[in-house]
PDB file of C-alpha atoms and ligand atoms in Angstrom:
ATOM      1  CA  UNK A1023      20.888  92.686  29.906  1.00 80.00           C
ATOM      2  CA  UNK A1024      23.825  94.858  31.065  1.00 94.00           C
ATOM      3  CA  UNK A1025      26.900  93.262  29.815  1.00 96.00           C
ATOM      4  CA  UNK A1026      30.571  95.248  28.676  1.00 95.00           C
ATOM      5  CA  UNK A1027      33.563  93.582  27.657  1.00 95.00           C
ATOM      6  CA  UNK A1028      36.330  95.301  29.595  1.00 94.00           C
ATOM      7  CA  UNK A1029      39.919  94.210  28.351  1.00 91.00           C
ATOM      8  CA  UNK A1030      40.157  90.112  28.987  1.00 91.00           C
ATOM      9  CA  UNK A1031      37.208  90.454  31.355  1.00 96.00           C
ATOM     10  CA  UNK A1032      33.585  90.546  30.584  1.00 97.00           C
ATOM     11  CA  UNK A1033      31.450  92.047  33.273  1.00 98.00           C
ATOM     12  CA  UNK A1034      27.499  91.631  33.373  1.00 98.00           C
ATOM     13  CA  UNK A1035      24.493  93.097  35.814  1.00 98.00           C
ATOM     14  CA  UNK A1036      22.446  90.843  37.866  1.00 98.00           C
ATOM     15  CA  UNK A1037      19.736  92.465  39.927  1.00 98.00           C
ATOM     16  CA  UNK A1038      18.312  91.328  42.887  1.00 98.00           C
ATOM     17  CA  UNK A1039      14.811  93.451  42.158  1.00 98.00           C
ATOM     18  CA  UNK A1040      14.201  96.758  43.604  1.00 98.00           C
ATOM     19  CA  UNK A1041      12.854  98.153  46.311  1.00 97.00           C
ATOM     20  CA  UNK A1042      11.319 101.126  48.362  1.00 96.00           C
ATOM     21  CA  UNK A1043      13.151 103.561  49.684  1.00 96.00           C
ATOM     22  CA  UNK A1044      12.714 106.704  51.803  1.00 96.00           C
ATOM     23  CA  UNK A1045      13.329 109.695  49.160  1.00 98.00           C
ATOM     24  CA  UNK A1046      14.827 111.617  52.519  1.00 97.00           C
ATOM     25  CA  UNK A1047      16.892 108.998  53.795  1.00 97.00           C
ATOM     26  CA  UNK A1048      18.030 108.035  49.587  1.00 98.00           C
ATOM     27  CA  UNK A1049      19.036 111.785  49.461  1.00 98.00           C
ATOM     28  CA  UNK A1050      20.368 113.461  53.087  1.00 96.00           C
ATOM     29  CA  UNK A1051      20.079 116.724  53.261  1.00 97.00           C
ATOM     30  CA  UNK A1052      19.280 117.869  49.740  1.00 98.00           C
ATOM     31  CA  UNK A1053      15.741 119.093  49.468  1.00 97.00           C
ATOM     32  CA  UNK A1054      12.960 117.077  47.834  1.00 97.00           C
ATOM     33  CA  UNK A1055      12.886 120.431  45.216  1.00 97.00           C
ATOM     34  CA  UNK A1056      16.223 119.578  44.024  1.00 97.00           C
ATOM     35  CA  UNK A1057      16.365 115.297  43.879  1.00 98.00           C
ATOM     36  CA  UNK A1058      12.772 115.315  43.053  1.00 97.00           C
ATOM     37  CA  UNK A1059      13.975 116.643  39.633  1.00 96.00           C
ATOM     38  CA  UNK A1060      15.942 113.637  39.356  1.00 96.00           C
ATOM     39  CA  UNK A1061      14.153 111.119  40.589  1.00 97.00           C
ATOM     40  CA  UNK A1062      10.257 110.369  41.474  1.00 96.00           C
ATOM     41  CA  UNK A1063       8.612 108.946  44.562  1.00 97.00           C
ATOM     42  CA  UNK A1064       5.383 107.920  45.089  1.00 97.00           C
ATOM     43  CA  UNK A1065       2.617 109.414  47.234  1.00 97.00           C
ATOM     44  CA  UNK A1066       4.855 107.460  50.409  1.00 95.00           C
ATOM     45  CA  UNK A1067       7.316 109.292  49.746  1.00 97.00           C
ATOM     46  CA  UNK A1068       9.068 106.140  48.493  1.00 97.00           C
ATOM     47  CA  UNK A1069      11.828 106.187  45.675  1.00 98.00           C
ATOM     48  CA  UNK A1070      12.115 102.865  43.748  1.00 97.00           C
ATOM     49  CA  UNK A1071      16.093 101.240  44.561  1.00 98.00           C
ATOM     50  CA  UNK A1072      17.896  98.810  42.334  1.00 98.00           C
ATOM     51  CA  UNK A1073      19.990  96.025  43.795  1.00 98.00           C
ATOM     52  CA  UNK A1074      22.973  95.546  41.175  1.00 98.00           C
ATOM     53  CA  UNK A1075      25.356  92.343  41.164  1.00 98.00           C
ATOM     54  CA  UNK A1076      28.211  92.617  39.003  1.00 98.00           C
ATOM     55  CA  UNK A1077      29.807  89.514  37.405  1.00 98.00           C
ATOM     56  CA  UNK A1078      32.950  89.311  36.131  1.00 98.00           C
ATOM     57  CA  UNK A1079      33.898  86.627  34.157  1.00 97.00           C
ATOM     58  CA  UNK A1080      37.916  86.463  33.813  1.00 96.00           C
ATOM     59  CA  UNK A1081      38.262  83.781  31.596  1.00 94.00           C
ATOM     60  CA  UNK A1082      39.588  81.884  34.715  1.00 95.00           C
ATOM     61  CA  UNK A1083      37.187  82.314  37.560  1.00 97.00           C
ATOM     62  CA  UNK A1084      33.642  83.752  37.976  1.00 98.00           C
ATOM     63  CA  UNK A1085      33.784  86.444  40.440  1.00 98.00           C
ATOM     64  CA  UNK A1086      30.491  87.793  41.823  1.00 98.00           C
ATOM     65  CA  UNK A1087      30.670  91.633  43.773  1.00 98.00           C
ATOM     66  CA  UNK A1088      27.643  91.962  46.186  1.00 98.00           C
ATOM     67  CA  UNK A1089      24.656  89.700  46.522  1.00 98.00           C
ATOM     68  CA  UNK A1090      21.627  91.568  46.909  1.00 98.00           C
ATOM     69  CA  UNK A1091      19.322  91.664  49.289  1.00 98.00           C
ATOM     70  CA  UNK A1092      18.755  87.850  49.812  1.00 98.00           C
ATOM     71  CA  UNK A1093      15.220  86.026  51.188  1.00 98.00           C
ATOM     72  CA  UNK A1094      16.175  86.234  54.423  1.00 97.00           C
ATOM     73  CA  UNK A1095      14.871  89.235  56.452  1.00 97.00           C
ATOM     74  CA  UNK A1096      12.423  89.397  59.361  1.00 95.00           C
ATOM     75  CA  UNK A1097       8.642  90.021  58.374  1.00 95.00           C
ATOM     76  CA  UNK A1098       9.227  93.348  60.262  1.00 94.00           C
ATOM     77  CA  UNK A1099      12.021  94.267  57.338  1.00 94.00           C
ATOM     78  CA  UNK A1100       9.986  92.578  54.490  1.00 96.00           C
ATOM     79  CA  UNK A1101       7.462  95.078  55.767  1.00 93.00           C
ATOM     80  CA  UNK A1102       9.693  98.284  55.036  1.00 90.00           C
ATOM     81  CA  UNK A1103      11.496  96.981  51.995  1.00 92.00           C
ATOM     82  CA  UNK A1104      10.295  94.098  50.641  1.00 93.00           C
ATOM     83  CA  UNK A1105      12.030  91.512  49.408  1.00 96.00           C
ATOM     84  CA  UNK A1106      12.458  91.063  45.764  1.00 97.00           C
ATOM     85  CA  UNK A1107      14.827  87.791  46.026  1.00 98.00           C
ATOM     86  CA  UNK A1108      15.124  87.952  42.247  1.00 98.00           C
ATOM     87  CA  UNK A1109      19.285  87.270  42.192  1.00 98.00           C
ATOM     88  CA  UNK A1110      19.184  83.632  41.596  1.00 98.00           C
ATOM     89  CA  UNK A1111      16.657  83.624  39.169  1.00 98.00           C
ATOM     90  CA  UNK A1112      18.367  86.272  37.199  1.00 98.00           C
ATOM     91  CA  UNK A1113      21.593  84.788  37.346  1.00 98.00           C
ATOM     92  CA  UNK A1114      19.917  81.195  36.062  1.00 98.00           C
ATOM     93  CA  UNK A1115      18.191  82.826  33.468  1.00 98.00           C
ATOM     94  CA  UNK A1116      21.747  84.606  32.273  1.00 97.00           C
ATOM     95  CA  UNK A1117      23.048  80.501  32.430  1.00 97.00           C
ATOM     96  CA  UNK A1118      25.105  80.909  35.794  1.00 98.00           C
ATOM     97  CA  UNK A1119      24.200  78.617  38.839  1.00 98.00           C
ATOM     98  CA  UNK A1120      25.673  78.948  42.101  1.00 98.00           C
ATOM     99  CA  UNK A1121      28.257  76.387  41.850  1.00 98.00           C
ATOM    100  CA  UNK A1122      29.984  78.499  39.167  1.00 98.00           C
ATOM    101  CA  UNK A1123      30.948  81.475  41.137  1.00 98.00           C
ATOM    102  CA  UNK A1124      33.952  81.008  42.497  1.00 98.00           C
ATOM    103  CA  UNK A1125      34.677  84.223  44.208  1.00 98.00           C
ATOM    104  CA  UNK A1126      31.534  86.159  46.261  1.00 98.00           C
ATOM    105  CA  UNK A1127      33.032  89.949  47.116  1.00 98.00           C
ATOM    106  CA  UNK A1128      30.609  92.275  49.680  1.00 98.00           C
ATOM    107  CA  UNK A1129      31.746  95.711  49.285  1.00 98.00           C
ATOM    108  CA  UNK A1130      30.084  96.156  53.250  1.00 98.00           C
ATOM    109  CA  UNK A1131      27.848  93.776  54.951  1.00 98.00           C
ATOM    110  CA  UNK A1132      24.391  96.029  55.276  1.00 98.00           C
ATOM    111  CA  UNK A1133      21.768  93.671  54.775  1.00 97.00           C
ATOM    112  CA  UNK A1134      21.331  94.823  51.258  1.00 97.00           C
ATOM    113  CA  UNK A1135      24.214  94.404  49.800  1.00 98.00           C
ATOM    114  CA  UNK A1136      25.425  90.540  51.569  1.00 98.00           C
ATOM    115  CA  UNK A1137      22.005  88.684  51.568  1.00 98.00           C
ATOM    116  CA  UNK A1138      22.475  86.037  49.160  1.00 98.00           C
ATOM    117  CA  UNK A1139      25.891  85.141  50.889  1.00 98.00           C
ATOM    118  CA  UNK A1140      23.794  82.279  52.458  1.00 98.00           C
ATOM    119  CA  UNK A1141      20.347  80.354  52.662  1.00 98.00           C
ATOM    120  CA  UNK A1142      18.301  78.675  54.992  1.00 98.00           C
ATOM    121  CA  UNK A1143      18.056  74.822  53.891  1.00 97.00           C
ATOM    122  CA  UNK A1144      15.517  72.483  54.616  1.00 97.00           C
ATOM    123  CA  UNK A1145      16.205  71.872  57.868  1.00 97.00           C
ATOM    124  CA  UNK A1146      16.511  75.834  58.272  1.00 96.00           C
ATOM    125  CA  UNK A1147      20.813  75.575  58.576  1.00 97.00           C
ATOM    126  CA  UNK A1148      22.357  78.491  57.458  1.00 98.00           C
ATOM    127  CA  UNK A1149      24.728  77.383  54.099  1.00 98.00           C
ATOM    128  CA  UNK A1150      26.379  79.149  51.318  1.00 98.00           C
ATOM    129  CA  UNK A1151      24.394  80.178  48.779  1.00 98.00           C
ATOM    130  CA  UNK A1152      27.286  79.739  46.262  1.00 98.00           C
ATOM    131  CA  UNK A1153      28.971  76.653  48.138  1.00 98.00           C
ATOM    132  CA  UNK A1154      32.193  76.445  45.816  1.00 98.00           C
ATOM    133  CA  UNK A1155      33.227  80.357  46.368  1.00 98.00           C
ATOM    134  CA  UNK A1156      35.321  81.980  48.890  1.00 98.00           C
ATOM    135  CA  UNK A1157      33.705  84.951  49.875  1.00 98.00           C
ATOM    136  CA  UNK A1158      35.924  87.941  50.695  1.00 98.00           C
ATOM    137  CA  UNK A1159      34.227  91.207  53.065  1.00 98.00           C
ATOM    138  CA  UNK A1160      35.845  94.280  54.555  1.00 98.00           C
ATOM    139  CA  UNK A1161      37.431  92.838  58.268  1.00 98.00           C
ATOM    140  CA  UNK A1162      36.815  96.192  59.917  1.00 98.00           C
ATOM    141  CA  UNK A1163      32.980  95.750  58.772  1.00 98.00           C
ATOM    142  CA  UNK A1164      32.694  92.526  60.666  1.00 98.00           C
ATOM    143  CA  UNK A1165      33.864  93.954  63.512  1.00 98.00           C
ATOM    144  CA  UNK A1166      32.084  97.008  63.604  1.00 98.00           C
ATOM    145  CA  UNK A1167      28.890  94.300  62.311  1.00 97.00           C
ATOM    146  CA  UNK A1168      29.388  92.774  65.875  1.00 95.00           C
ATOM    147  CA  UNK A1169      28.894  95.486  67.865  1.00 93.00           C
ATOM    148  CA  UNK A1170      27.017  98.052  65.831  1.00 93.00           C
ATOM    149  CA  UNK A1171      25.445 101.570  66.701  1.00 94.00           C
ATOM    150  CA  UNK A1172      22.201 102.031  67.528  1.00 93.00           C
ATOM    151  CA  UNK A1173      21.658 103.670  64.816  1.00 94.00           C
ATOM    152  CA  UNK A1174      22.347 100.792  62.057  1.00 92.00           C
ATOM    153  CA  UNK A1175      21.965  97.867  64.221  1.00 93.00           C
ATOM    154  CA  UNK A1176      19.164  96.886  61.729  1.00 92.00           C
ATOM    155  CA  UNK A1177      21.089  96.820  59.056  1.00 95.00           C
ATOM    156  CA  UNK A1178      23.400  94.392  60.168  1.00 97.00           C
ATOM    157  CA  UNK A1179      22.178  90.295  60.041  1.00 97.00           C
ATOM    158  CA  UNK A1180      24.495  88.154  61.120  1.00 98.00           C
ATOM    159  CA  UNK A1181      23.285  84.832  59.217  1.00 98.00           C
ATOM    160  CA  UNK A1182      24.428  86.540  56.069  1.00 98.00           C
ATOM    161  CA  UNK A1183      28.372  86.700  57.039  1.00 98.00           C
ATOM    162  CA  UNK A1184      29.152  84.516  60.731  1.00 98.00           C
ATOM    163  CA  UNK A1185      28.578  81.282  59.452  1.00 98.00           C
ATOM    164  CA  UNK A1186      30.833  81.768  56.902  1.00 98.00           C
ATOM    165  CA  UNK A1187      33.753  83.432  58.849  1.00 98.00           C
ATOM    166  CA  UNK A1188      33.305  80.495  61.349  1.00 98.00           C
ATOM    167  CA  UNK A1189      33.716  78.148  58.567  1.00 98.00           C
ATOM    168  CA  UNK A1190      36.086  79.565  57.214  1.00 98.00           C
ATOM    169  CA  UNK A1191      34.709  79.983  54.049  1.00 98.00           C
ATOM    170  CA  UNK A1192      34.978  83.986  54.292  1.00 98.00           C
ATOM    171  CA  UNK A1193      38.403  85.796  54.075  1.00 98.00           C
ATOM    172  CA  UNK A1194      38.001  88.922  56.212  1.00 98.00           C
ATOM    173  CA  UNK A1195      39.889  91.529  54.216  1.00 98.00           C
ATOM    174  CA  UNK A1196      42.344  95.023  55.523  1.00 98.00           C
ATOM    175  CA  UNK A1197      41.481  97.165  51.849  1.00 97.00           C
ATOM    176  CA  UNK A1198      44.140  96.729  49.513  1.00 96.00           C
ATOM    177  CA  UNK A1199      44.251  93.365  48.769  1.00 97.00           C
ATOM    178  CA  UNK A1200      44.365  91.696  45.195  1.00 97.00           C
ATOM    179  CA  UNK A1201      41.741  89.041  44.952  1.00 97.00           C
ATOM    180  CA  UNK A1202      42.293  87.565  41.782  1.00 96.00           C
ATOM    181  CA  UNK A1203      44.723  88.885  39.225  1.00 95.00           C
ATOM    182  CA  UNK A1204      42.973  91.885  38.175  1.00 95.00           C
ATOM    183  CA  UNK A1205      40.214  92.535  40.931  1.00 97.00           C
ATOM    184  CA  UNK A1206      41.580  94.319  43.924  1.00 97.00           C
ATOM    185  CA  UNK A1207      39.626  95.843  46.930  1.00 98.00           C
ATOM    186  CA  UNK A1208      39.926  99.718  48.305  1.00 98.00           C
ATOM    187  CA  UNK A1209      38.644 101.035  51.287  1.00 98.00           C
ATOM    188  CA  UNK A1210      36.339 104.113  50.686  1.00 98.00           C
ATOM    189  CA  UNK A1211      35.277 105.339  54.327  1.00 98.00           C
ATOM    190  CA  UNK A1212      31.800 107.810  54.694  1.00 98.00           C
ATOM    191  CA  UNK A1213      28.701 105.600  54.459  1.00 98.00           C
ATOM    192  CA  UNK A1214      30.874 102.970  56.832  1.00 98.00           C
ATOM    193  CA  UNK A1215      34.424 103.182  58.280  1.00 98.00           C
ATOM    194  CA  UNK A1216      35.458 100.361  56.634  1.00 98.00           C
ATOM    195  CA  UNK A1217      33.453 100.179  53.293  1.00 98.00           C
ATOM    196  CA  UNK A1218      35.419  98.785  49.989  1.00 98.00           C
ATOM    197  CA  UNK A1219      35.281  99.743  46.591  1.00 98.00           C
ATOM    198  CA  UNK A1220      36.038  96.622  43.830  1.00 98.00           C
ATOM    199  CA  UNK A1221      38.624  97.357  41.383  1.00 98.00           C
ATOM    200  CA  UNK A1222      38.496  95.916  38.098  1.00 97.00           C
ATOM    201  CA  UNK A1223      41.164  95.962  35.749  1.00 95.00           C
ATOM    202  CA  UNK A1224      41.356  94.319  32.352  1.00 88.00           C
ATOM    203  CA  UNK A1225      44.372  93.527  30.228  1.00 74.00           C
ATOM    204  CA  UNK A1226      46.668  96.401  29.322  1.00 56.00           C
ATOM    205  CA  UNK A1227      47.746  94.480  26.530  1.00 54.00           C
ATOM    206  CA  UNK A1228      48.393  96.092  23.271  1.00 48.00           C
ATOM    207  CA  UNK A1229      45.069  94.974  21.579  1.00 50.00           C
ATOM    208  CA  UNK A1230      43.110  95.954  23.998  1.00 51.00           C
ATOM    209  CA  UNK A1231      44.749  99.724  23.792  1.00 53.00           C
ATOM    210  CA  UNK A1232      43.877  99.287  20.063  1.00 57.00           C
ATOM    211  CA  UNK A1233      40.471  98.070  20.372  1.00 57.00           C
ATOM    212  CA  UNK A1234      39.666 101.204  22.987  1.00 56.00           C
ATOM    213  CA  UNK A1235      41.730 103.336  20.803  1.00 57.00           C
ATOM    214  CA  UNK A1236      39.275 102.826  17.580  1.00 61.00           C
ATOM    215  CA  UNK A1237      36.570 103.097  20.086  1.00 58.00           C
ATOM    216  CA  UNK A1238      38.049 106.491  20.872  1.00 58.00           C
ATOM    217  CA  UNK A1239      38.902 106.118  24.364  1.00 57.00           C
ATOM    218  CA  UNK A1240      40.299 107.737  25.840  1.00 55.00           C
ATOM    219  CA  UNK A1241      42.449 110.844  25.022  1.00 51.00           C
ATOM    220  CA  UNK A1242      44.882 110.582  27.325  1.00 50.00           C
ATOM    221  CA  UNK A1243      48.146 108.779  27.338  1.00 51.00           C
ATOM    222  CA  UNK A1244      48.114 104.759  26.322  1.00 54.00           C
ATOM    223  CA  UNK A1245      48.642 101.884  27.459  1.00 63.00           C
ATOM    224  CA  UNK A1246      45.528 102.600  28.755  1.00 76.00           C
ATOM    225  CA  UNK A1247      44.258 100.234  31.299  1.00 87.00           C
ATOM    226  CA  UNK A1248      40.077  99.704  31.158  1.00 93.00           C
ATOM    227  CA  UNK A1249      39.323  99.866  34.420  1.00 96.00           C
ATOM    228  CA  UNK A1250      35.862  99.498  36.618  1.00 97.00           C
ATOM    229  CA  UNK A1251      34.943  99.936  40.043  1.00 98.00           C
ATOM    230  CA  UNK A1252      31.749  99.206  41.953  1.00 98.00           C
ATOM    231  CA  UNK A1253      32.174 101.905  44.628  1.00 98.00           C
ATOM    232  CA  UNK A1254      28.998 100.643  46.403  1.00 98.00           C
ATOM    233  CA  UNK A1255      27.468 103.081  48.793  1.00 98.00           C
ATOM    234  CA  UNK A1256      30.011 105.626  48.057  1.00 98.00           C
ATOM    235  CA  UNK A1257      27.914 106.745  45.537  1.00 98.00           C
ATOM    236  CA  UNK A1258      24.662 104.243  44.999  1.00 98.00           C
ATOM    237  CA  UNK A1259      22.761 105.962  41.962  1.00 98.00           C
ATOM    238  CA  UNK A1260      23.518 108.453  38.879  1.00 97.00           C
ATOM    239  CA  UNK A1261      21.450 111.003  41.300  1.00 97.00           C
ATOM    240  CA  UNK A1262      24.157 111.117  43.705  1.00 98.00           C
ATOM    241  CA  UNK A1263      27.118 111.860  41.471  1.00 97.00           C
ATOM    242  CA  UNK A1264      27.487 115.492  42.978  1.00 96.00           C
ATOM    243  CA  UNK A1265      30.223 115.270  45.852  1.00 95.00           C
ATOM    244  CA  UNK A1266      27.304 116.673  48.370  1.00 96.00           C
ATOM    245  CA  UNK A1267      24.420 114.597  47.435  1.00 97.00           C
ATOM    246  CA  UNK A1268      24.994 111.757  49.583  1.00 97.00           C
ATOM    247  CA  UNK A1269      22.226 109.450  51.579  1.00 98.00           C
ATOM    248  CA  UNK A1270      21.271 110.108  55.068  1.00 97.00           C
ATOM    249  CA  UNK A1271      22.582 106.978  55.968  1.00 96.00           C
ATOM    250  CA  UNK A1272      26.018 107.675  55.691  1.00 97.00           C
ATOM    251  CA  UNK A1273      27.764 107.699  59.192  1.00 97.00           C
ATOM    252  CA  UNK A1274      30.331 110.083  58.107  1.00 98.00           C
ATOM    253  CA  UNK A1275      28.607 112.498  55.914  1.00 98.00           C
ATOM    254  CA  UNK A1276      31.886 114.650  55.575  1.00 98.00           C
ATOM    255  CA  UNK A1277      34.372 111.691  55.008  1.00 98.00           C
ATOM    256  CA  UNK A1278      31.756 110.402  52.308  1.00 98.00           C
ATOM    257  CA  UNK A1279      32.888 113.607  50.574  1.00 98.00           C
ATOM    258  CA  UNK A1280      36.740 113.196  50.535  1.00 98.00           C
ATOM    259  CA  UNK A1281      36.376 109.754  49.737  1.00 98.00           C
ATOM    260  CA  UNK A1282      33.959 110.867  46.236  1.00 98.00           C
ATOM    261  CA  UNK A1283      36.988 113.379  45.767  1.00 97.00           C
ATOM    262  CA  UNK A1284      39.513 111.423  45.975  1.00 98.00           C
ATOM    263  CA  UNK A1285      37.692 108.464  43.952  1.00 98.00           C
ATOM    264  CA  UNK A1286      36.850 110.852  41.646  1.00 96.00           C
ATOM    265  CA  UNK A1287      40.342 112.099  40.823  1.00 95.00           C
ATOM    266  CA  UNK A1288      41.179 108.941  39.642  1.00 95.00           C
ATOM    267  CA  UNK A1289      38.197 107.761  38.061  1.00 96.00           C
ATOM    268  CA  UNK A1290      37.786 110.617  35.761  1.00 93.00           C
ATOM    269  CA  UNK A1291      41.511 110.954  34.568  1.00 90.00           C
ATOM    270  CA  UNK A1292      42.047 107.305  33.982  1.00 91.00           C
ATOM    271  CA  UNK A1293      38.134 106.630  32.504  1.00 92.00           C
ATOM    272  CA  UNK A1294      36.959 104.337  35.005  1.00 95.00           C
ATOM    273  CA  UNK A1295      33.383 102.806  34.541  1.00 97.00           C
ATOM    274  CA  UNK A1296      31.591 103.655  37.661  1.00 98.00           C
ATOM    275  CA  UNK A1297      29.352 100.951  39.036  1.00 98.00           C
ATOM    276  CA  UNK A1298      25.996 102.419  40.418  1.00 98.00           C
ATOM    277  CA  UNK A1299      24.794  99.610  43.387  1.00 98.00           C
ATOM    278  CA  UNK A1300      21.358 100.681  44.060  1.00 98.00           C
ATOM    279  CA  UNK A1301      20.249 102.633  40.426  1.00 98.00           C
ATOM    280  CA  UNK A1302      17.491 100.741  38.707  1.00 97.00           C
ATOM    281  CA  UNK A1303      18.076 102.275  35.897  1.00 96.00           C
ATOM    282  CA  UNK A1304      21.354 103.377  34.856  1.00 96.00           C
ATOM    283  CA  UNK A1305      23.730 100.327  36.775  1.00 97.00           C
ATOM    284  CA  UNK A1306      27.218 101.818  34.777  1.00 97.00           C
ATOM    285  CA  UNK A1307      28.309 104.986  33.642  1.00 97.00           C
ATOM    286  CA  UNK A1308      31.707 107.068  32.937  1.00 96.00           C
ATOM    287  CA  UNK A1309      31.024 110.046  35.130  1.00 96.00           C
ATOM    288  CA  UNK A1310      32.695 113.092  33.920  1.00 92.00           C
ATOM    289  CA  UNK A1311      32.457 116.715  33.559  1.00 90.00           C
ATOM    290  CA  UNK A1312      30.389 118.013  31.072  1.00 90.00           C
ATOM    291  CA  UNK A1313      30.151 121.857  29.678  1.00 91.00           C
ATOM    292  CA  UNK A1314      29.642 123.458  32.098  1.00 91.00           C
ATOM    293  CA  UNK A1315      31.915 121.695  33.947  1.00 86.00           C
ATOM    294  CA  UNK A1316      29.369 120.060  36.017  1.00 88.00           C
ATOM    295  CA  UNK A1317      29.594 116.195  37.128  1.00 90.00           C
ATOM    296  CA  UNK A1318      27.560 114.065  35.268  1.00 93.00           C
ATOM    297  CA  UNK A1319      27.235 110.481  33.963  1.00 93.00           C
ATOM    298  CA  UNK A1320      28.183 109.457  30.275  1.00 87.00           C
ATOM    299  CA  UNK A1321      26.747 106.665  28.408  1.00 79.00           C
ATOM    300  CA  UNK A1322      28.946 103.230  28.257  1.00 75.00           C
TER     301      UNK A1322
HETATM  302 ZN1   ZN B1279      23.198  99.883  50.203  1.00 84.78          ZN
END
């Protein structure tokens, strides 16, 4: 169990499973030589995926960012990914049930990252998964969702977001926004135009400067703010920390780049925790510089 206490807030990892994934599509244009070091893949060519949640708990409201993959998809999907549907059972097993989350956040709305937004019931109607929570998704997503390229129509389902927008149970969101006090969105275009990053920021109260102060973080100048951010796609494993190794399906390979820089220049001077979305492994890691001067991830 993944679980950090970050200022007032107390943030856990749910998984939704894991799942196969093309080692060339996972890693773009960086030859299997070099992420093969990194990572393995089987005889497919298939590199194992993770499918991190975060929950934050704020002491007020439960916010959940991203829902997995979901038990949804066509047999034709199931076929290429599987479909691990574990979310629900992990997050029962950690003593949350859907009617607790009050807040659902999808960073984009590929099929991976939005599926649990909603379930087929018995009569095979589309409902919330989480019926008590507004949901909140990048508006620029949806519309692109709509009318999507050829080349990522498949990753777009439409069950796991319209019924919810016509409801009105899903807020469609500009980038910027505060959520709830302390969780804000920020758009981080490359893999999508209109992809957000979740910004989580505990108490800058004194105690909590204390508390990271005897924990030795960090050197710079207090009050010190802990801060967290699930950055999604932007950068979905420890293996793609380097600003070039990014995942062939990024639409804007190049803009992926400036938006790792410019995440990056904040991240590393004010000590965010990085959120990895699809690393089975490692879901959370300060990513720094090391030695050499190199870009790496650091142990929570
Ligand atoms: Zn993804």
């Amino acid at each position: 169990m993944h679980r950090i206490v970050l200022g007032d807030f107390e943030l856990s990892i749910f998984s939704d499973g894991t799942y196969p994934l093309d080692g060339g599509a996972f890693f773009g244009v960086i030859p299997k030589v070099m992420w093969s070091k990194k990572v393995t893949a089987n005889e497919s060519n298939y590199c194992n995926a993770g499918l991190n949640s975060l929950l934050i708990r704020t002491g007020k409201q439960t916010v959940l960012v991203e829902t997995g993959m979901g038990n949804k998809l066509s047999d034709r999907m199931i076929k290429f990914y599987g479909q691990p549907a574990k979310l629900l059972d992990n997050l029962a097993a950690g003593g949350v049930a859907p009617e607790d989350i009050d807040v659902v956040i999808n960073s984009h709305l590929h099929f991976d990252h939005c599926g649990w937004n909603t379930v087929r019931d018995k009569k095979g109607k589309i409902v919330p998964t989480f019926p008590r929570a507004r949901y909140y998704a990048p508006e620029g997503e949806w519309q692109y969702a709509r009318r999507p390229s050829e080349r990522d129509a498949i990753s777009y389902i439409a069950d796991n977001y319209d019924p919810l927008v016509e409801t009105g149970q899903m807020t469609l969101l500009k980038g910027g926004e505060e959520i709830v006090p302390g969780i804000s969105v920020e758009t981080f275009r490359g893999h999508t135009a209109s992809m957000q990053g979740i910004i989580v920021r505990g108490s800058s109260d004194s105690e909590v400067c204390e508390k990271q102060r005897d924990l030795g973080r960090p050197s710079g100048n207090f009050p010190y703010v802990p801060t967290a951010c699930y950055i999604s796609d932007l950068i979905p494993t420890s293996a793609h920390i380097d600003l070039t190794w990014g995942m062939a399906f990024d639409l804007y390979p190049l803009d992926t780049i400036e938006s790792k820089k410019r995440y990056y220049a904040r991240s590393t001077s004010e000590r965010w925790l990085t959120v990895f979305t699809h690393d089975p492994v490692i879901p959370w890691a300060y990513v720094g510089r090391d030695e050499s001067g190199k870009m790496v991830a650091k142990g929570v």
